[in-house]
Amino acid sequence: MAICFQFQSPLKPINFPSSTTKKVPIFKCKASFSTTTTTELEPVFTSVKSFAPATVANLGPGFDFLGAAVDGLGDFVSLSIDPSVSPGHVTISEISGSSKLSPNPLFNCAGIAAIATMKMLNVRSFGLSLKLEKGLPLGSGLGSSAASAAAAAVAVNELFGAKLGVDQLVLAGLESEAKVSGYHADNIAPAVMGGFVLIKSYDPLELKPLIFPQNQELFFILVSPEFEAPTKKMRAALPAEIGMPHHVWNCSQAGALVASVLEGDVVGLGKALSSDKIVEPKRAPLIPGMEAVKKAAIKAGAFGCTISGAGPTAVAVIDNEEEGKKIGQKMVEAFLEEGHLRSVAMVKRLDRVGARLIEGVPR
């Protein structure tokens, strides 16, 4: 895990145009962490601070291939050139916001992603010191590890002149994700790129941003109970095989979800998000009260509700912030009454920017 912060700078965030008539790029890269630059780069900053947002992965039927970034929540990373650190290495000098994270960069999401990014940039003559600031709880289903990795990758890239594109930054973060929770990019891709992202392929990695119209309102109602749902444990609950009817159903609903995102149809998005017949039915019983929370959200007016990532956070969608707050309260009550879990509700917009630099000290 790690801590991160962001700032808007040479990272070249992907801006989602309001019109869907323009072609949206598909980012492709081979799953290799070989050096990208042939000559050693000089840092353009002595220190930087970056931020990466929380994410909602799967979105119901989009298991491992759909995700979205959430505004106003995330991790921060402060990174600096440190002469006391061996050239080509990174150390984690401070971690705040969590007492469970390892300061060893080889076992820390931010550290792993930072090292992968340094390798891509061929950084060999400078040692880096990293400070982690966790804004996301561990095991929450909000992409905590991905936010740390994304912020760290962005920080290293910005420190050395922003030479890497978003596809390479996702790949660096994916190396971190693979060591922590598995080789899936539905958190790290939107954490880096912002907005909704479809993972078209893993070998090679192909990423397609999905444009949600700028003039449409979308709010995520996020209700996080005091309960940990480790990704590895939640993945172990999944079926090894699925029947053809469920396969066809989930594929059709994932397609409907993508269409709803592109059309700005929040009602359709919610309906599709609620429709998973493969993953959610296996995971929901492992989270006390989750089934009742989903029913409460929809009864209160949410367009749809499901598990965020591996859980335990429940995510519902609506197009009105005030209505979202009321729905969130009903979900909190359901977690307490049916699951005997205290929880916190938040209503957040879609983050359209993704990981970014928030400040830097020129060299």
Coordinates of C-alpha atoms in Angstrom, one line a residue:
M1 CA 0.0 0.0 0.0
A2 CA 1.1 3.5 -0.1
I3 CA 0.0 7.1 0.2
C4 CA -0.3 9.6 -2.6
F5 CA -1.3 13.1 -3.6
Q6 CA -1.7 14.7 -6.9
F7 CA -1.4 17.9 -8.8
Q8 CA -2.2 18.9 -12.3
S9 CA 0.7 19.0 -14.5
P10 CA 2.6 17.3 -17.3
L11 CA 0.8 14.0 -16.7
K12 CA -1.5 15.0 -19.5
P13 CA -4.7 13.7 -18.0
I14 CA -7.3 12.3 -20.4
N15 CA -10.1 14.8 -20.8
F16 CA -13.5 13.2 -21.7
P17 CA -15.2 15.3 -24.4
S18 CA -18.9 15.9 -24.1
S19 CA -19.6 14.5 -27.5
T20 CA -19.3 10.8 -28.2
T21 CA -18.8 11.3 -32.0
K22 CA -15.0 11.6 -31.7
K23 CA -12.9 8.6 -31.6
V24 CA -11.6 7.6 -28.2
P25 CA -8.1 6.3 -28.1
I26 CA -7.3 2.7 -27.1
F27 CA -4.0 2.6 -25.2
K28 CA -1.9 -0.4 -26.0
C29 CA 1.3 -1.7 -24.5
K30 CA 3.0 -5.0 -24.0
A31 CA 3.1 -6.3 -20.5
S32 CA 6.8 -5.7 -20.1
F33 CA 8.7 -3.5 -17.6
S34 CA 11.8 -3.0 -19.8
T35 CA 13.5 0.4 -19.8
T36 CA 11.6 2.9 -21.9
T37 CA 14.3 5.6 -22.2
T38 CA 17.8 4.9 -23.4
T39 CA 19.6 7.8 -21.8
E40 CA 19.6 8.8 -18.2
L41 CA 17.1 11.5 -17.4
E42 CA 17.7 14.5 -15.2
P43 CA 15.1 15.4 -12.6
V44 CA 13.1 18.6 -13.3
F45 CA 11.9 18.9 -9.7
T46 CA 13.7 18.4 -6.4
S47 CA 10.4 17.3 -4.9
V48 CA 6.8 16.7 -6.0
K49 CA 3.5 15.8 -4.4
S50 CA 0.9 13.8 -6.3
F51 CA -2.7 12.6 -5.8
A52 CA -4.7 9.6 -7.1
P53 CA -8.4 9.1 -6.6
A54 CA -10.4 6.2 -5.2
T55 CA -12.1 3.9 -7.7
V56 CA -15.1 1.7 -8.0
A57 CA -14.2 -1.5 -9.8
N58 CA -16.4 -4.1 -11.5
L59 CA -19.5 -1.9 -11.5
G60 CA -21.6 -5.1 -11.2
P61 CA -21.3 -7.2 -14.3
G62 CA -17.9 -5.7 -15.4
F63 CA -15.8 -8.0 -13.2
D64 CA -12.1 -7.2 -13.8
F65 CA -12.7 -5.1 -17.0
L66 CA -14.7 -2.0 -15.9
G67 CA -13.9 0.7 -13.4
A68 CA -14.5 4.3 -12.5
A69 CA -12.7 7.0 -10.6
V70 CA -14.3 8.8 -7.6
D71 CA -13.8 12.5 -6.9
G72 CA -12.8 13.8 -3.5
L73 CA -11.2 10.6 -2.1
G74 CA -7.8 9.3 -2.6
D75 CA -4.1 8.9 -1.6
F76 CA -1.2 11.2 -1.6
V77 CA 2.5 10.7 -2.3
S78 CA 5.4 13.2 -1.6
L79 CA 8.6 12.3 -3.4
S80 CA 12.0 14.0 -3.3
I81 CA 15.5 13.5 -4.6
D82 CA 17.5 12.3 -1.6
P83 CA 21.4 12.1 -1.7
S84 CA 21.3 9.8 1.3
V85 CA 19.4 7.1 -0.7
S86 CA 21.5 4.8 -2.9
P87 CA 21.3 5.8 -6.6
G88 CA 18.5 4.0 -8.4
H89 CA 16.7 3.1 -5.2
V90 CA 13.7 4.4 -3.4
T91 CA 13.0 4.4 0.4
I92 CA 9.7 5.0 2.2
S93 CA 10.6 7.6 4.9
E94 CA 7.1 8.1 6.3
I95 CA 3.6 6.6 6.3
S96 CA 0.5 8.3 7.7
G97 CA -3.1 7.3 7.7
S98 CA -2.4 3.6 8.3
S99 CA -0.3 1.6 10.8
K100 CA -0.5 -1.6 8.8
L101 CA 1.6 -0.8 5.8
S102 CA 5.1 -2.0 5.3
P103 CA 7.8 0.7 4.9
N104 CA 9.8 -1.8 2.8
P105 CA 9.3 -0.5 -0.8
L106 CA 9.4 -4.1 -2.1
F107 CA 6.2 -4.9 -0.1
N108 CA 4.4 -1.6 -0.4
C109 CA 2.1 -0.7 -3.3
A110 CA 3.6 2.8 -3.7
G111 CA 7.1 1.5 -3.4
I112 CA 6.6 -1.3 -6.0
A113 CA 5.0 1.2 -8.5
A114 CA 7.7 3.8 -7.9
I115 CA 10.5 1.2 -8.6
A116 CA 8.7 0.0 -11.7
T117 CA 8.4 3.6 -13.0
M118 CA 12.1 4.3 -12.2
K119 CA 13.0 1.3 -14.2
M120 CA 10.9 2.4 -17.2
L121 CA 12.6 5.8 -17.0
N122 CA 16.1 4.3 -16.6
V123 CA 16.7 6.2 -13.4
R124 CA 20.1 5.0 -12.0
S125 CA 21.9 8.0 -10.7
F126 CA 19.4 9.4 -8.2
G127 CA 17.9 8.0 -5.0
L128 CA 14.3 8.9 -4.0
S129 CA 12.6 9.3 -0.7
L130 CA 8.8 8.7 -0.6
K131 CA 6.3 9.8 2.0
L132 CA 2.9 8.1 1.9
E133 CA -0.4 9.6 3.0
K134 CA -3.3 7.2 3.0
G135 CA -6.6 8.8 2.5
L136 CA -8.3 5.5 1.8
P137 CA -8.8 2.7 4.3
L138 CA -7.3 -0.7 3.5
G139 CA -9.6 -3.5 2.2
S140 CA -12.4 -1.1 1.6
G141 CA -13.3 -1.9 -2.0
L142 CA -12.4 1.6 -3.1
G143 CA -9.1 0.8 -4.8
S144 CA -6.8 1.7 -1.9
S145 CA -3.8 -0.1 -3.2
A146 CA -4.3 1.2 -6.7
A147 CA -4.5 4.8 -5.5
S148 CA -1.2 4.4 -3.7
A149 CA 0.4 2.9 -6.8
A150 CA -1.0 5.4 -9.2
A151 CA 0.1 8.4 -7.1
A152 CA 3.6 6.9 -6.7
A153 CA 4.0 6.2 -10.5
V154 CA 2.8 9.7 -11.3
A155 CA 5.1 11.3 -8.8
V156 CA 8.2 9.5 -10.2
N157 CA 7.2 10.3 -13.8
E158 CA 6.6 14.0 -13.0
L159 CA 9.9 14.3 -11.1
F160 CA 11.7 13.3 -14.2
G161 CA 9.8 15.4 -16.8
A162 CA 6.6 13.4 -17.4
K163 CA 8.1 11.2 -20.2
L164 CA 5.7 8.3 -19.7
G165 CA 2.2 8.0 -21.1
V166 CA -0.8 6.9 -19.1
D167 CA -0.6 3.4 -20.5
Q168 CA 2.9 3.0 -19.1
L169 CA 1.9 4.4 -15.8
V170 CA -1.0 1.9 -15.6
L171 CA 1.4 -0.8 -16.4
A172 CA 3.7 0.3 -13.5
G173 CA 0.8 0.3 -11.2
L174 CA -0.4 -3.0 -12.5
E175 CA 2.9 -4.6 -11.4
S176 CA 2.1 -3.4 -7.9
E177 CA -1.5 -4.6 -8.0
A178 CA -0.3 -8.1 -9.2
K179 CA 1.8 -8.5 -6.1
V180 CA -0.9 -7.5 -3.8
S181 CA -4.3 -8.5 -5.1
G182 CA -3.9 -10.0 -8.5
Y183 CA -3.3 -9.0 -12.1
H184 CA -6.4 -6.8 -12.8
A185 CA -6.5 -3.2 -13.9
D186 CA -10.1 -2.2 -13.2
N187 CA -8.8 -0.1 -10.2
I188 CA -5.4 1.1 -11.4
A189 CA -6.6 2.2 -14.9
P190 CA -9.3 4.6 -13.7
A191 CA -7.0 5.7 -10.8
V192 CA -4.4 6.8 -13.4
M193 CA -6.7 7.9 -16.2
G194 CA -9.9 9.2 -14.4
G195 CA -13.4 8.6 -15.6
F196 CA -14.8 5.2 -16.7
V197 CA -12.3 2.8 -18.2
L198 CA -12.8 -0.4 -20.1
I199 CA -9.9 -2.9 -20.0
K200 CA -10.2 -4.3 -23.6
S201 CA -7.3 -6.7 -23.2
Y202 CA -4.6 -7.8 -20.7
D203 CA -2.2 -9.3 -23.2
P204 CA -1.3 -6.9 -24.5
L205 CA -2.8 -4.3 -22.1
E206 CA -5.4 -2.3 -24.0
L207 CA -7.3 0.5 -22.2
K208 CA -10.3 2.3 -23.6
P209 CA -11.7 5.4 -21.8
L210 CA -15.5 5.6 -21.8
I211 CA -16.8 9.1 -22.2
F212 CA -19.5 10.0 -19.7
P213 CA -21.2 13.3 -21.0
Q214 CA -19.9 16.4 -19.3
N215 CA -23.4 17.9 -19.0
Q216 CA -24.8 14.9 -17.1
E217 CA -24.8 14.6 -13.3
L218 CA -23.7 11.3 -11.8
F219 CA -23.3 10.7 -8.0
F220 CA -21.8 7.6 -6.4
I221 CA -23.3 6.8 -3.0
L222 CA -20.5 5.0 -1.1
V223 CA -21.4 3.3 2.2
S224 CA -18.4 1.8 3.9
P225 CA -19.0 -0.5 7.0
E226 CA -16.5 -1.3 9.7
F227 CA -15.6 -4.6 8.2
E228 CA -12.6 -5.8 6.2
A229 CA -13.0 -7.8 3.0
P230 CA -9.5 -8.7 1.7
T231 CA -9.4 -8.9 -2.1
K232 CA -7.7 -12.4 -2.0
K233 CA -10.4 -13.8 0.3
M234 CA -13.2 -12.3 -1.8
R235 CA -11.7 -13.6 -5.0
A236 CA -11.5 -17.1 -3.5
A237 CA -15.3 -17.1 -3.1
L238 CA -15.9 -16.9 -6.8
P239 CA -17.1 -19.9 -8.8
A240 CA -14.5 -21.8 -10.9
E241 CA -17.1 -22.3 -13.6
I242 CA -20.3 -20.6 -14.7
G243 CA -23.3 -21.7 -16.7
M244 CA -24.0 -20.4 -20.2
P245 CA -27.2 -18.6 -19.2
H246 CA -25.4 -16.5 -16.6
H247 CA -22.6 -15.8 -19.0
V248 CA -25.0 -14.5 -21.6
W249 CA -26.9 -12.4 -19.0
N250 CA -23.8 -10.8 -17.6
C251 CA -22.3 -10.0 -21.0
S252 CA -25.6 -8.4 -22.1
Q253 CA -25.7 -6.3 -18.9
A254 CA -22.1 -5.3 -19.2
G255 CA -22.8 -4.1 -22.7
A256 CA -25.9 -2.2 -21.4
L257 CA -23.7 -0.6 -18.7
V258 CA -21.1 0.6 -21.3
A259 CA -23.9 2.0 -23.5
S260 CA -25.5 3.8 -20.5
V261 CA -22.1 5.4 -19.6
L262 CA -21.6 6.7 -23.2
E263 CA -25.2 8.0 -23.4
G264 CA -25.2 9.6 -19.9
D265 CA -28.1 7.4 -19.0
V266 CA -27.8 7.2 -15.2
V267 CA -31.0 5.2 -14.8
G268 CA -29.8 2.6 -17.3
L269 CA -26.3 2.6 -15.7
G270 CA -27.9 1.8 -12.3
K271 CA -30.1 -0.9 -13.6
A272 CA -27.1 -2.6 -15.3
L273 CA -24.9 -2.1 -12.3
S274 CA -27.4 -4.0 -10.1
S275 CA -27.7 -6.9 -12.5
D276 CA -24.7 -9.1 -11.8
K277 CA -25.6 -12.8 -11.5
I278 CA -22.1 -14.2 -11.2
V279 CA -19.9 -12.3 -8.7
E280 CA -22.2 -10.4 -6.4
P281 CA -24.3 -13.4 -5.4
K282 CA -21.2 -15.1 -4.1
R283 CA -19.7 -12.1 -2.3
A284 CA -22.7 -10.4 -0.8
P285 CA -23.3 -13.2 1.8
L286 CA -19.8 -12.6 3.0
I287 CA -20.5 -9.0 3.9
P288 CA -23.0 -8.8 6.8
G289 CA -26.1 -6.9 5.8
M290 CA -25.1 -6.3 2.1
E291 CA -28.2 -7.8 0.6
A292 CA -30.4 -5.7 2.9
V293 CA -28.4 -2.6 2.1
K294 CA -28.9 -3.1 -1.7
K295 CA -32.7 -3.5 -1.2
A296 CA -32.7 -0.4 1.1
A297 CA -30.9 1.7 -1.5
I298 CA -33.2 0.8 -4.3
K299 CA -36.3 1.3 -2.2
A300 CA -35.0 4.7 -1.2
G301 CA -34.7 5.7 -4.9
A302 CA -31.2 4.7 -6.0
F303 CA -31.1 3.7 -9.7
G304 CA -28.9 0.7 -8.8
C305 CA -26.6 -0.7 -6.1
T306 CA -23.8 -3.3 -5.9
I307 CA -20.6 -4.1 -4.2
S308 CA -17.7 -1.7 -4.9
G309 CA -14.8 -3.9 -6.0
A310 CA -14.3 -6.8 -3.6
G311 CA -16.2 -4.9 -0.9
P312 CA -17.2 -4.3 1.8
T313 CA -18.2 -0.8 0.5
A314 CA -21.7 -0.7 -1.1
V315 CA -22.0 1.7 -4.1
A316 CA -25.3 3.1 -5.4
V317 CA -25.9 5.6 -8.2
I318 CA -28.2 8.6 -8.5
D319 CA -28.3 11.9 -10.4
N320 CA -29.1 14.2 -7.5
E321 CA -26.8 14.9 -4.6
E322 CA -29.4 15.6 -2.0
E323 CA -31.3 12.5 -2.9
G324 CA -28.0 10.7 -2.7
K325 CA -27.6 11.8 0.9
K326 CA -31.0 10.5 1.9
I327 CA -30.3 7.2 0.2
G328 CA -27.0 6.9 1.9
Q329 CA -28.6 7.3 5.3
K330 CA -31.0 4.4 4.6
M331 CA -28.1 2.3 3.5
V332 CA -26.3 3.1 6.8
E333 CA -29.4 2.1 8.8
A334 CA -29.6 -1.2 6.9
F335 CA -26.0 -2.1 7.6
L336 CA -26.6 -1.4 11.3
E337 CA -30.0 -3.2 11.6
E338 CA -29.3 -6.2 9.4
G339 CA -25.5 -6.6 9.5
H340 CA -24.9 -5.1 12.9
L341 CA -22.1 -3.0 11.4
R342 CA -21.6 0.7 11.8
S343 CA -20.9 2.5 8.5
V344 CA -20.2 5.9 6.9
A345 CA -21.9 7.2 3.8
M346 CA -20.4 9.6 1.3
V347 CA -21.9 11.1 -1.9
K348 CA -19.2 11.7 -4.6
R349 CA -19.0 12.8 -8.2
L350 CA -17.1 11.0 -11.0
D351 CA -13.4 12.0 -11.1
R352 CA -12.7 12.9 -14.7
V353 CA -9.0 13.7 -14.3
G354 CA -7.3 10.8 -12.5
A355 CA -3.8 10.8 -11.0
R356 CA -2.1 14.2 -11.1
L357 CA 0.7 16.3 -9.7
I358 CA -0.5 18.9 -7.2
E359 CA 2.7 20.7 -6.4
G360 CA 6.4 20.6 -7.3
V361 CA 9.6 22.4 -6.3
P362 CA 11.6 23.2 -9.5
R363 CA 15.2 22.0 -9.4

